[in-house]
Amino acid sequence: MIAVDIASDLDRVLHTEQQVLTRIAEVAAQIDADYEGREPLIVGVLNGAMMTVSDLTRAMTSHCEVDWMAVSSYGSGTRSSGVVRILKDLTTDISGRHVLIAEDIVDTGLTLSYLVKNLRNREPASLEVMTMFRKPDAMTCPVNLKYVGFDIPNEFVVGYGLDYSGRYRNLRDVATLAPHVYS
Ligand code: PRP
């Protein structure tokens, strides 16, 4: 779906599908250049990163492999406990591999700071992070992000893999939700 299909659910479009694809092609070119001669293993974080990984890897002109993890924050119903649980682990042994984590969004940074620590313990040859979106005003856990698609405001944002209550992941554009949807 595109933004006009669900216009009454949305406040404003932050980035159109075309803007997202143009930006992801730029990031892919940078990754191709940086990883020349070192085939990266792209680790997508389910579910949100499905679009990012799909478009990023197809925009790359060099070889890569893809694997997936699923994680969940829990504890008192909030992310603030700092506890992250692995729901689905990698199938690949990443020891000695050049690993690039791919995320749809970094909000507080909690998920990624856990993932980076967890994967670093498995002794990859290198470990970097790419995120399509970052909310600078929401970050509480500092994480070193090598590749960032766009910085976005600290609002309810949906589309391109980002959901609200399970919906809107299949929105091609990236938009803020209208308050009546979540209030
Ligand atoms: C989202 C997103 C990141 C995480 C970022 O996942 O995909 O993994 O939140 O938030 P943080 O920086 O505050 O940790 P979510 O838990 O919503 O699951 P999803 O990927 O299935 O949407």
Short mmCIF file of N, CA and C and ligand atoms in Angstrom, two decimals:
data_model
loop_
_atom_site.label_atom_id
_atom_site.label_comp_id
_atom_site.label_asym_id
_atom_site.label_seq_id
_atom_site.Cartn_x
_atom_site.Cartn_y
_atom_site.Cartn_z
N MET A 1 0.84 -1.20 0.00
CA MET A 1 0.00 0.00 0.00
C MET A 1 0.88 1.26 0.00
N ILE A 2 0.31 2.34 -0.49
CA ILE A 2 1.01 3.63 -0.44
C ILE A 2 0.20 4.59 0.43
N ALA A 3 0.81 5.74 0.76
CA ALA A 3 0.22 6.63 1.76
C ALA A 3 -1.20 7.05 1.40
N VAL A 4 -1.47 7.31 0.12
CA VAL A 4 -2.82 7.78 -0.23
C VAL A 4 -3.89 6.71 0.02
N ASP A 5 -3.48 5.45 0.06
CA ASP A 5 -4.45 4.37 0.31
C ASP A 5 -5.02 4.43 1.72
N ILE A 6 -4.22 4.98 2.65
CA ILE A 6 -4.65 5.01 4.06
C ILE A 6 -4.46 6.42 4.62
N ALA A 7 -4.77 7.42 3.79
CA ALA A 7 -4.49 8.83 4.13
C ALA A 7 -5.09 9.22 5.48
N SER A 8 -6.26 8.72 5.84
CA SER A 8 -6.89 9.16 7.09
C SER A 8 -6.17 8.61 8.32
N ASP A 9 -5.35 7.57 8.14
CA ASP A 9 -4.58 7.00 9.27
C ASP A 9 -3.27 7.76 9.51
N LEU A 10 -2.89 8.59 8.57
CA LEU A 10 -1.55 9.19 8.61
C LEU A 10 -1.61 10.68 8.89
N ASP A 11 -0.54 11.17 9.50
CA ASP A 11 -0.40 12.60 9.72
C ASP A 11 0.37 13.19 8.53
N ARG A 12 1.63 12.78 8.35
CA ARG A 12 2.38 13.27 7.20
C ARG A 12 3.41 12.25 6.74
N VAL A 13 3.73 12.30 5.46
CA VAL A 13 4.75 11.42 4.90
C VAL A 13 6.11 12.04 5.17
N LEU A 14 7.00 11.24 5.78
CA LEU A 14 8.36 11.72 6.04
C LEU A 14 9.27 11.46 4.85
N HIS A 15 9.15 10.24 4.30
CA HIS A 15 9.97 9.87 3.14
C HIS A 15 9.12 8.99 2.22
N THR A 16 9.10 9.35 0.94
CA THR A 16 8.37 8.53 -0.02
C THR A 16 9.17 7.27 -0.32
N GLU A 17 8.48 6.30 -0.91
CA GLU A 17 9.16 5.06 -1.30
C GLU A 17 10.38 5.37 -2.17
N GLN A 18 10.21 6.30 -3.11
CA GLN A 18 11.34 6.60 -4.02
C GLN A 18 12.52 7.20 -3.26
N GLN A 19 12.23 8.07 -2.29
CA GLN A 19 13.32 8.64 -1.49
C GLN A 19 14.04 7.56 -0.68
N VAL A 20 13.26 6.63 -0.16
CA VAL A 20 13.87 5.54 0.62
C VAL A 20 14.76 4.68 -0.29
N LEU A 21 14.26 4.36 -1.49
CA LEU A 21 15.04 3.50 -2.39
C LEU A 21 16.29 4.21 -2.90
N THR A 22 16.18 5.51 -3.12
CA THR A 22 17.36 6.28 -3.54
C THR A 22 18.41 6.27 -2.44
N ARG A 23 17.97 6.48 -1.21
CA ARG A 23 18.92 6.51 -0.09
C ARG A 23 19.54 5.13 0.14
N ILE A 24 18.74 4.09 0.04
CA ILE A 24 19.27 2.76 0.33
C ILE A 24 20.28 2.35 -0.76
N ALA A 25 20.09 2.85 -1.97
CA ALA A 25 21.08 2.58 -3.03
C ALA A 25 22.41 3.27 -2.71
N GLU A 26 22.34 4.47 -2.12
CA GLU A 26 23.58 5.16 -1.72
C GLU A 26 24.29 4.38 -0.63
N VAL A 27 23.54 3.91 0.35
CA VAL A 27 24.13 3.14 1.45
C VAL A 27 24.71 1.84 0.92
N ALA A 28 24.00 1.19 0.01
CA ALA A 28 24.49 -0.07 -0.57
C ALA A 28 25.81 0.14 -1.31
N ALA A 29 25.92 1.25 -2.03
CA ALA A 29 27.17 1.55 -2.76
C ALA A 29 28.32 1.74 -1.78
N GLN A 30 28.03 2.39 -0.66
CA GLN A 30 29.06 2.59 0.36
C GLN A 30 29.49 1.26 0.96
N ILE A 31 28.53 0.38 1.21
CA ILE A 31 28.84 -0.94 1.76
C ILE A 31 29.64 -1.77 0.75
N ASP A 32 29.25 -1.71 -0.52
CA ASP A 32 30.03 -2.41 -1.56
C ASP A 32 31.49 -1.96 -1.53
N ALA A 33 31.68 -0.65 -1.41
CA ALA A 33 33.06 -0.12 -1.42
C ALA A 33 33.81 -0.52 -0.15
N ASP A 34 33.15 -0.39 0.99
CA ASP A 34 33.82 -0.67 2.26
C ASP A 34 34.17 -2.14 2.43
N TYR A 35 33.36 -3.02 1.85
CA TYR A 35 33.56 -4.46 2.05
C TYR A 35 34.23 -5.13 0.85
N GLU A 36 34.83 -4.35 0.00
CA GLU A 36 35.48 -4.94 -1.19
C GLU A 36 36.48 -6.02 -0.76
N GLY A 37 36.32 -7.20 -1.30
CA GLY A 37 37.23 -8.30 -0.95
C GLY A 37 36.89 -9.01 0.36
N ARG A 38 35.80 -8.57 1.03
CA ARG A 38 35.41 -9.20 2.31
C ARG A 38 33.90 -9.43 2.25
N GLU A 39 33.47 -10.56 1.80
CA GLU A 39 32.03 -10.80 1.63
C GLU A 39 31.30 -10.73 2.97
N PRO A 40 30.43 -9.74 3.15
CA PRO A 40 29.78 -9.60 4.47
C PRO A 40 28.63 -10.59 4.67
N LEU A 41 28.38 -10.90 5.94
CA LEU A 41 27.17 -11.61 6.33
C LEU A 41 26.22 -10.56 6.88
N ILE A 42 25.11 -10.34 6.19
CA ILE A 42 24.12 -9.35 6.64
C ILE A 42 23.18 -10.05 7.62
N VAL A 43 23.10 -9.51 8.83
CA VAL A 43 22.20 -10.08 9.85
C VAL A 43 20.99 -9.17 10.00
N GLY A 44 19.86 -9.62 9.49
CA GLY A 44 18.63 -8.83 9.61
C GLY A 44 17.93 -9.13 10.92
N VAL A 45 17.35 -8.10 11.51
CA VAL A 45 16.65 -8.25 12.79
C VAL A 45 15.15 -8.23 12.51
N LEU A 46 14.55 -9.40 12.69
CA LEU A 46 13.11 -9.54 12.41
C LEU A 46 12.27 -8.85 13.47
N ASN A 47 11.05 -8.38 13.16
CA ASN A 47 10.47 -8.47 11.83
C ASN A 47 10.74 -7.22 11.00
N GLY A 48 11.01 -6.13 11.70
CA GLY A 48 11.02 -4.82 11.03
C GLY A 48 12.00 -4.68 9.89
N ALA A 49 13.13 -5.40 9.96
CA ALA A 49 14.19 -5.17 8.97
C ALA A 49 13.96 -5.89 7.66
N MET A 50 12.77 -6.50 7.50
CA MET A 50 12.58 -7.31 6.29
C MET A 50 12.71 -6.48 5.01
N MET A 51 12.14 -5.29 4.99
CA MET A 51 12.24 -4.44 3.77
C MET A 51 13.65 -3.93 3.59
N THR A 52 14.26 -3.49 4.69
CA THR A 52 15.62 -2.94 4.62
C THR A 52 16.59 -3.97 4.06
N VAL A 53 16.55 -5.19 4.59
CA VAL A 53 17.48 -6.22 4.13
C VAL A 53 17.21 -6.59 2.68
N SER A 54 15.93 -6.69 2.35
CA SER A 54 15.56 -7.06 0.98
C SER A 54 16.08 -6.02 -0.02
N ASP A 55 15.83 -4.75 0.25
CA ASP A 55 16.24 -3.71 -0.70
C ASP A 55 17.74 -3.44 -0.65
N LEU A 56 18.32 -3.48 0.55
CA LEU A 56 19.76 -3.23 0.67
C LEU A 56 20.56 -4.28 -0.10
N THR A 57 20.25 -5.55 0.13
CA THR A 57 21.05 -6.61 -0.50
C THR A 57 20.85 -6.62 -2.01
N ARG A 58 19.65 -6.30 -2.47
CA ARG A 58 19.43 -6.29 -3.92
C ARG A 58 20.07 -5.08 -4.58
N ALA A 59 20.28 -4.00 -3.81
CA ALA A 59 20.96 -2.82 -4.36
C ALA A 59 22.47 -2.99 -4.39
N MET A 60 22.98 -3.94 -3.63
CA MET A 60 24.43 -4.18 -3.62
C MET A 60 24.85 -4.85 -4.93
N THR A 61 26.08 -4.55 -5.35
CA THR A 61 26.59 -5.15 -6.59
C THR A 61 27.61 -6.24 -6.31
N SER A 62 27.92 -6.46 -5.02
CA SER A 62 28.87 -7.52 -4.67
C SER A 62 28.16 -8.60 -3.85
N HIS A 63 28.85 -9.74 -3.68
CA HIS A 63 28.24 -10.87 -2.98
C HIS A 63 28.08 -10.59 -1.49
N CYS A 64 27.04 -11.16 -0.92
CA CYS A 64 26.86 -11.14 0.53
C CYS A 64 26.06 -12.39 0.90
N GLU A 65 26.04 -12.71 2.18
CA GLU A 65 25.12 -13.73 2.68
C GLU A 65 24.15 -13.05 3.64
N VAL A 66 23.02 -13.69 3.88
CA VAL A 66 21.99 -13.12 4.75
C VAL A 66 21.58 -14.16 5.79
N ASP A 67 21.46 -13.73 7.03
CA ASP A 67 20.88 -14.55 8.09
C ASP A 67 19.99 -13.64 8.93
N TRP A 68 19.21 -14.26 9.80
CA TRP A 68 18.19 -13.49 10.53
C TRP A 68 18.22 -13.81 12.02
N MET A 69 17.92 -12.81 12.81
CA MET A 69 17.67 -13.01 14.24
C MET A 69 16.32 -12.38 14.57
N ALA A 70 15.67 -12.93 15.58
CA ALA A 70 14.47 -12.28 16.12
C ALA A 70 14.71 -12.08 17.61
N VAL A 71 14.45 -10.89 18.09
CA VAL A 71 14.66 -10.59 19.51
C VAL A 71 13.43 -9.87 20.06
N SER A 72 13.32 -9.90 21.36
CA SER A 72 12.19 -9.23 21.98
C SER A 72 12.64 -8.62 23.30
N SER A 73 12.24 -7.38 23.52
CA SER A 73 12.50 -6.76 24.82
C SER A 73 11.38 -7.14 25.77
N TYR A 74 11.69 -7.31 27.01
CA TYR A 74 10.61 -7.59 27.96
C TYR A 74 11.03 -7.12 29.35
N GLY A 75 10.09 -7.23 30.29
CA GLY A 75 10.33 -6.79 31.67
C GLY A 75 9.46 -5.60 31.98
N SER A 76 8.51 -5.78 32.87
CA SER A 76 7.58 -4.74 33.28
C SER A 76 6.85 -4.10 32.10
N GLY A 77 6.78 -4.82 31.01
CA GLY A 77 6.04 -4.33 29.85
C GLY A 77 6.70 -3.18 29.13
N THR A 78 7.92 -2.86 29.50
CA THR A 78 8.59 -1.74 28.82
C THR A 78 9.97 -2.19 28.36
N ARG A 79 10.63 -1.33 27.58
CA ARG A 79 11.98 -1.63 27.15
C ARG A 79 13.00 -1.19 28.20
N SER A 80 12.53 -0.49 29.24
CA SER A 80 13.48 0.17 30.13
C SER A 80 14.24 -0.80 31.03
N SER A 81 13.78 -2.08 31.11
CA SER A 81 14.48 -3.04 31.94
C SER A 81 15.86 -3.34 31.38
N GLY A 82 16.05 -3.07 30.12
CA GLY A 82 17.35 -3.36 29.51
C GLY A 82 17.55 -4.82 29.20
N VAL A 83 16.46 -5.59 29.25
CA VAL A 83 16.58 -7.03 29.00
C VAL A 83 16.06 -7.35 27.61
N VAL A 84 16.84 -8.09 26.87
CA VAL A 84 16.45 -8.48 25.52
C VAL A 84 16.54 -10.00 25.45
N ARG A 85 15.57 -10.62 24.83
CA ARG A 85 15.51 -12.08 24.74
C ARG A 85 15.64 -12.49 23.27
N ILE A 86 16.44 -13.52 23.01
CA ILE A 86 16.56 -14.03 21.64
C ILE A 86 15.42 -15.00 21.36
N LEU A 87 14.61 -14.70 20.37
CA LEU A 87 13.50 -15.57 19.97
C LEU A 87 13.90 -16.51 18.85
N LYS A 88 14.80 -16.02 17.98
CA LYS A 88 15.34 -16.86 16.91
C LYS A 88 16.80 -16.48 16.74
N ASP A 89 17.66 -17.47 16.84
CA ASP A 89 19.09 -17.18 16.72
C ASP A 89 19.56 -17.40 15.28
N LEU A 90 20.79 -16.98 15.02
CA LEU A 90 21.39 -17.19 13.71
C LEU A 90 21.54 -18.68 13.43
N THR A 91 21.53 -19.03 12.17
CA THR A 91 21.89 -20.41 11.80
C THR A 91 23.35 -20.48 11.38
N THR A 92 23.97 -19.32 11.19
CA THR A 92 25.36 -19.25 10.71
C THR A 92 26.33 -19.10 11.88
N ASP A 93 27.46 -19.80 11.81
CA ASP A 93 28.56 -19.57 12.75
C ASP A 93 29.30 -18.32 12.26
N ILE A 94 29.30 -17.25 13.06
CA ILE A 94 29.85 -15.99 12.58
C ILE A 94 31.31 -15.79 12.97
N SER A 95 31.89 -16.79 13.63
CA SER A 95 33.30 -16.68 14.01
C SER A 95 34.16 -16.42 12.76
N GLY A 96 34.93 -15.35 12.80
CA GLY A 96 35.81 -15.01 11.68
C GLY A 96 35.11 -14.37 10.49
N ARG A 97 33.80 -14.13 10.61
CA ARG A 97 33.05 -13.53 9.49
C ARG A 97 32.96 -12.01 9.65
N HIS A 98 32.74 -11.35 8.53
CA HIS A 98 32.51 -9.90 8.55
C HIS A 98 30.99 -9.68 8.63
N VAL A 99 30.54 -9.32 9.81
CA VAL A 99 29.10 -9.27 10.09
C VAL A 99 28.60 -7.82 10.05
N LEU A 100 27.50 -7.62 9.34
CA LEU A 100 26.85 -6.32 9.30
C LEU A 100 25.41 -6.50 9.75
N ILE A 101 25.08 -5.99 10.93
CA ILE A 101 23.70 -6.05 11.42
C ILE A 101 22.88 -5.01 10.64
N ALA A 102 21.69 -5.41 10.17
CA ALA A 102 20.82 -4.48 9.45
C ALA A 102 19.51 -4.33 10.22
N GLU A 103 19.21 -3.11 10.59
CA GLU A 103 17.99 -2.81 11.35
C GLU A 103 17.10 -1.86 10.56
N ASP A 104 15.81 -1.90 10.85
CA ASP A 104 14.92 -0.90 10.27
C ASP A 104 15.04 0.40 11.05
N ILE A 105 15.07 0.31 12.39
CA ILE A 105 15.10 1.54 13.17
C ILE A 105 15.88 1.34 14.47
N VAL A 106 16.60 2.38 14.84
CA VAL A 106 17.18 2.45 16.18
C VAL A 106 16.43 3.54 16.93
N ASP A 107 15.78 3.09 18.00
CA ASP A 107 14.95 4.01 18.79
C ASP A 107 15.75 4.35 20.05
N THR A 108 15.59 3.56 21.12
CA THR A 108 16.40 3.82 22.32
C THR A 108 17.84 3.30 22.14
N GLY A 109 18.02 2.34 21.27
CA GLY A 109 19.34 1.72 21.09
C GLY A 109 19.53 0.47 21.94
N LEU A 110 18.50 0.15 22.76
CA LEU A 110 18.61 -1.01 23.66
C LEU A 110 18.79 -2.32 22.90
N THR A 111 17.97 -2.54 21.90
CA THR A 111 18.04 -3.80 21.14
C THR A 111 19.42 -3.98 20.54
N LEU A 112 19.91 -2.94 19.91
CA LEU A 112 21.20 -3.06 19.23
C LEU A 112 22.36 -3.17 20.19
N SER A 113 22.30 -2.47 21.30
CA SER A 113 23.44 -2.57 22.22
C SER A 113 23.54 -3.99 22.76
N TYR A 114 22.37 -4.64 22.97
CA TYR A 114 22.39 -6.04 23.38
C TYR A 114 22.93 -6.92 22.25
N LEU A 115 22.42 -6.70 21.05
CA LEU A 115 22.82 -7.55 19.92
C LEU A 115 24.31 -7.44 19.62
N VAL A 116 24.81 -6.22 19.68
CA VAL A 116 26.25 -6.02 19.39
C VAL A 116 27.09 -6.78 20.41
N LYS A 117 26.71 -6.66 21.69
CA LYS A 117 27.47 -7.38 22.73
C LYS A 117 27.38 -8.89 22.51
N ASN A 118 26.17 -9.36 22.23
CA ASN A 118 25.96 -10.80 22.04
C ASN A 118 26.77 -11.33 20.86
N LEU A 119 26.73 -10.63 19.74
CA LEU A 119 27.42 -11.12 18.54
C LEU A 119 28.94 -10.94 18.66
N ARG A 120 29.36 -9.92 19.36
CA ARG A 120 30.81 -9.71 19.53
C ARG A 120 31.43 -10.90 20.28
N ASN A 121 30.67 -11.47 21.22
CA ASN A 121 31.17 -12.63 21.98
C ASN A 121 31.41 -13.84 21.09
N ARG A 122 30.83 -13.84 19.90
CA ARG A 122 31.01 -14.98 18.99
C ARG A 122 32.23 -14.81 18.08
N GLU A 123 32.99 -13.75 18.33
CA GLU A 123 34.27 -13.49 17.68
C GLU A 123 34.21 -13.39 16.15
N PRO A 124 33.35 -12.48 15.66
CA PRO A 124 33.39 -12.22 14.22
C PRO A 124 34.68 -11.47 13.87
N ALA A 125 35.08 -11.51 12.61
CA ALA A 125 36.28 -10.76 12.19
C ALA A 125 36.01 -9.26 12.29
N SER A 126 34.78 -8.87 11.99
CA SER A 126 34.37 -7.46 12.16
C SER A 126 32.87 -7.43 12.41
N LEU A 127 32.42 -6.36 13.03
CA LEU A 127 31.00 -6.24 13.37
C LEU A 127 30.60 -4.77 13.26
N GLU A 128 29.69 -4.48 12.34
CA GLU A 128 29.21 -3.12 12.15
C GLU A 128 27.68 -3.13 12.10
N VAL A 129 27.11 -1.94 12.15
CA VAL A 129 25.64 -1.82 12.16
C VAL A 129 25.18 -0.84 11.08
N MET A 130 24.13 -1.25 10.38
CA MET A 130 23.44 -0.38 9.44
C MET A 130 21.99 -0.26 9.91
N THR A 131 21.45 0.96 9.94
CA THR A 131 20.02 1.11 10.22
C THR A 131 19.42 2.05 9.19
N MET A 132 18.21 1.74 8.77
CA MET A 132 17.57 2.61 7.77
C MET A 132 17.10 3.90 8.43
N PHE A 133 16.61 3.80 9.68
CA PHE A 133 16.13 4.99 10.37
C PHE A 133 16.71 5.05 11.78
N ARG A 134 16.89 6.28 12.24
CA ARG A 134 17.38 6.50 13.61
C ARG A 134 16.60 7.66 14.19
N LYS A 135 16.23 7.49 15.48
CA LYS A 135 15.57 8.60 16.20
C LYS A 135 16.59 9.16 17.18
N PRO A 136 17.33 10.18 16.79
CA PRO A 136 18.39 10.68 17.67
C PRO A 136 17.87 11.14 19.03
N ASP A 137 16.64 11.68 19.06
CA ASP A 137 16.11 12.21 20.32
C ASP A 137 15.64 11.13 21.28
N ALA A 138 15.56 9.88 20.82
CA ALA A 138 15.08 8.78 21.67
C ALA A 138 16.21 7.92 22.21
N MET A 139 17.42 8.10 21.69
CA MET A 139 18.51 7.18 22.04
C MET A 139 18.97 7.35 23.48
N THR A 140 18.96 6.25 24.21
CA THR A 140 19.47 6.27 25.58
C THR A 140 20.67 5.34 25.73
N CYS A 141 20.79 4.34 24.85
CA CYS A 141 21.95 3.43 24.86
C CYS A 141 22.83 3.78 23.67
N PRO A 142 24.00 4.31 23.92
CA PRO A 142 24.85 4.67 22.78
C PRO A 142 25.31 3.44 22.00
N VAL A 143 25.12 3.47 20.70
CA VAL A 143 25.54 2.37 19.82
C VAL A 143 26.27 2.99 18.64
N ASN A 144 27.35 2.35 18.24
CA ASN A 144 28.11 2.85 17.10
C ASN A 144 27.43 2.40 15.80
N LEU A 145 26.84 3.35 15.09
CA LEU A 145 26.11 3.04 13.86
C LEU A 145 26.96 3.47 12.67
N LYS A 146 27.42 2.51 11.89
CA LYS A 146 28.29 2.87 10.77
C LYS A 146 27.51 3.46 9.60
N TYR A 147 26.30 2.93 9.35
CA TYR A 147 25.50 3.38 8.21
C TYR A 147 24.10 3.73 8.69
N VAL A 148 23.67 4.96 8.39
CA VAL A 148 22.32 5.41 8.77
C VAL A 148 21.63 5.96 7.52
N GLY A 149 20.42 5.45 7.26
CA GLY A 149 19.67 5.95 6.11
C GLY A 149 19.16 7.35 6.35
N PHE A 150 18.29 7.50 7.34
CA PHE A 150 17.69 8.80 7.66
C PHE A 150 17.54 8.96 9.17
N ASP A 151 17.75 10.17 9.66
CA ASP A 151 17.31 10.53 11.01
C ASP A 151 15.87 10.99 10.92
N ILE A 152 15.05 10.53 11.88
CA ILE A 152 13.63 10.89 11.87
C ILE A 152 13.23 11.41 13.25
N PRO A 153 12.11 12.14 13.32
CA PRO A 153 11.67 12.68 14.62
C PRO A 153 11.15 11.59 15.54
N ASN A 154 11.13 11.90 16.83
CA ASN A 154 10.70 10.95 17.85
C ASN A 154 9.17 10.92 17.94
N GLU A 155 8.55 10.36 16.91
CA GLU A 155 7.09 10.27 16.82
C GLU A 155 6.71 8.84 16.41
N PHE A 156 5.41 8.53 16.40
CA PHE A 156 4.95 7.23 15.90
C PHE A 156 5.15 7.21 14.39
N VAL A 157 6.10 6.42 13.96
CA VAL A 157 6.42 6.35 12.52
C VAL A 157 6.15 4.93 12.03
N VAL A 158 5.51 4.83 10.88
CA VAL A 158 5.15 3.52 10.32
C VAL A 158 5.55 3.44 8.85
N GLY A 159 5.59 2.22 8.35
CA GLY A 159 5.88 1.98 6.94
C GLY A 159 7.28 1.43 6.75
N TYR A 160 7.50 0.82 5.59
CA TYR A 160 8.80 0.25 5.24
C TYR A 160 9.30 -0.69 6.35
N GLY A 161 8.42 -1.53 6.83
CA GLY A 161 8.77 -2.50 7.86
C GLY A 161 8.41 -2.06 9.27
N LEU A 162 8.22 -0.75 9.48
CA LEU A 162 7.88 -0.25 10.82
C LEU A 162 6.39 -0.42 11.05
N ASP A 163 6.04 -1.00 12.20
CA ASP A 163 4.63 -1.28 12.46
C ASP A 163 4.10 -0.44 13.60
N TYR A 164 2.78 -0.39 13.66
CA TYR A 164 2.10 0.01 14.89
C TYR A 164 1.08 -1.07 15.16
N SER A 165 1.24 -1.79 16.30
CA SER A 165 0.33 -2.86 16.64
C SER A 165 0.23 -3.90 15.52
N GLY A 166 1.35 -4.16 14.87
CA GLY A 166 1.40 -5.20 13.85
C GLY A 166 1.02 -4.76 12.44
N ARG A 167 0.42 -3.57 12.33
CA ARG A 167 -0.01 -3.10 11.00
C ARG A 167 0.97 -2.09 10.43
N TYR A 168 0.77 -1.77 9.17
CA TYR A 168 1.48 -0.71 8.44
C TYR A 168 2.88 -1.09 7.96
N ARG A 169 3.35 -2.32 8.27
CA ARG A 169 4.69 -2.69 7.78
C ARG A 169 4.74 -2.64 6.26
N ASN A 170 3.59 -2.95 5.62
CA ASN A 170 3.55 -3.02 4.16
C ASN A 170 3.24 -1.69 3.49
N LEU A 171 3.28 -0.62 4.27
CA LEU A 171 3.18 0.72 3.67
C LEU A 171 4.52 1.02 3.00
N ARG A 172 4.48 1.39 1.73
CA ARG A 172 5.73 1.61 0.99
C ARG A 172 6.43 2.89 1.44
N ASP A 173 5.64 3.92 1.77
CA ASP A 173 6.21 5.19 2.23
C ASP A 173 6.44 5.12 3.73
N VAL A 174 7.14 6.10 4.26
CA VAL A 174 7.36 6.19 5.71
C VAL A 174 6.66 7.44 6.20
N ALA A 175 5.76 7.26 7.18
CA ALA A 175 4.88 8.36 7.57
C ALA A 175 4.64 8.35 9.07
N THR A 176 4.23 9.51 9.60
CA THR A 176 3.81 9.56 11.00
C THR A 176 2.32 9.23 11.07
N LEU A 177 1.97 8.56 12.17
CA LEU A 177 0.57 8.15 12.35
C LEU A 177 -0.28 9.33 12.82
N ALA A 178 -1.51 9.35 12.39
CA ALA A 178 -2.46 10.33 12.92
C ALA A 178 -2.78 9.97 14.37
N PRO A 179 -2.87 10.97 15.26
CA PRO A 179 -3.08 10.68 16.69
C PRO A 179 -4.30 9.82 16.98
N HIS A 180 -5.36 9.92 16.17
CA HIS A 180 -6.57 9.14 16.49
C HIS A 180 -6.31 7.63 16.39
N VAL A 181 -5.25 7.23 15.70
CA VAL A 181 -4.97 5.80 15.55
C VAL A 181 -4.41 5.22 16.85
N TYR A 182 -3.61 6.00 17.57
CA TYR A 182 -2.94 5.45 18.76
C TYR A 182 -3.45 6.04 20.08
N SER A 183 -4.34 7.04 20.03
CA SER A 183 -4.77 7.62 21.30
C SER A 183 -6.13 7.07 21.72
C1 PRP B 1 11.92 -2.43 16.64
C2 PRP B 1 13.06 -2.33 15.64
C3 PRP B 1 14.28 -2.54 16.47
C4 PRP B 1 13.86 -2.02 17.82
C5 PRP B 1 14.48 -0.69 18.05
O1 PRP B 1 11.63 -3.78 16.85
O2 PRP B 1 12.95 -3.29 14.61
O3 PRP B 1 14.64 -3.90 16.54
O4 PRP B 1 12.44 -1.88 17.83
O5 PRP B 1 14.09 -0.17 19.28
P1 PRP B 1 15.15 0.17 20.42
O6 PRP B 1 16.27 0.94 19.77
O7 PRP B 1 14.36 1.02 21.38
O8 PRP B 1 15.63 -1.10 21.04
P2 PRP B 1 10.32 -4.27 17.61
O9 PRP B 1 10.72 -4.74 18.98
O10 PRP B 1 9.27 -3.21 17.53
O11 PRP B 1 9.92 -5.52 16.77
P3 PRP B 1 9.68 -5.63 15.19
O12 PRP B 1 11.02 -5.53 14.51
O13 PRP B 1 9.07 -6.97 15.03
O14 PRP B 1 8.78 -4.50 14.79
#
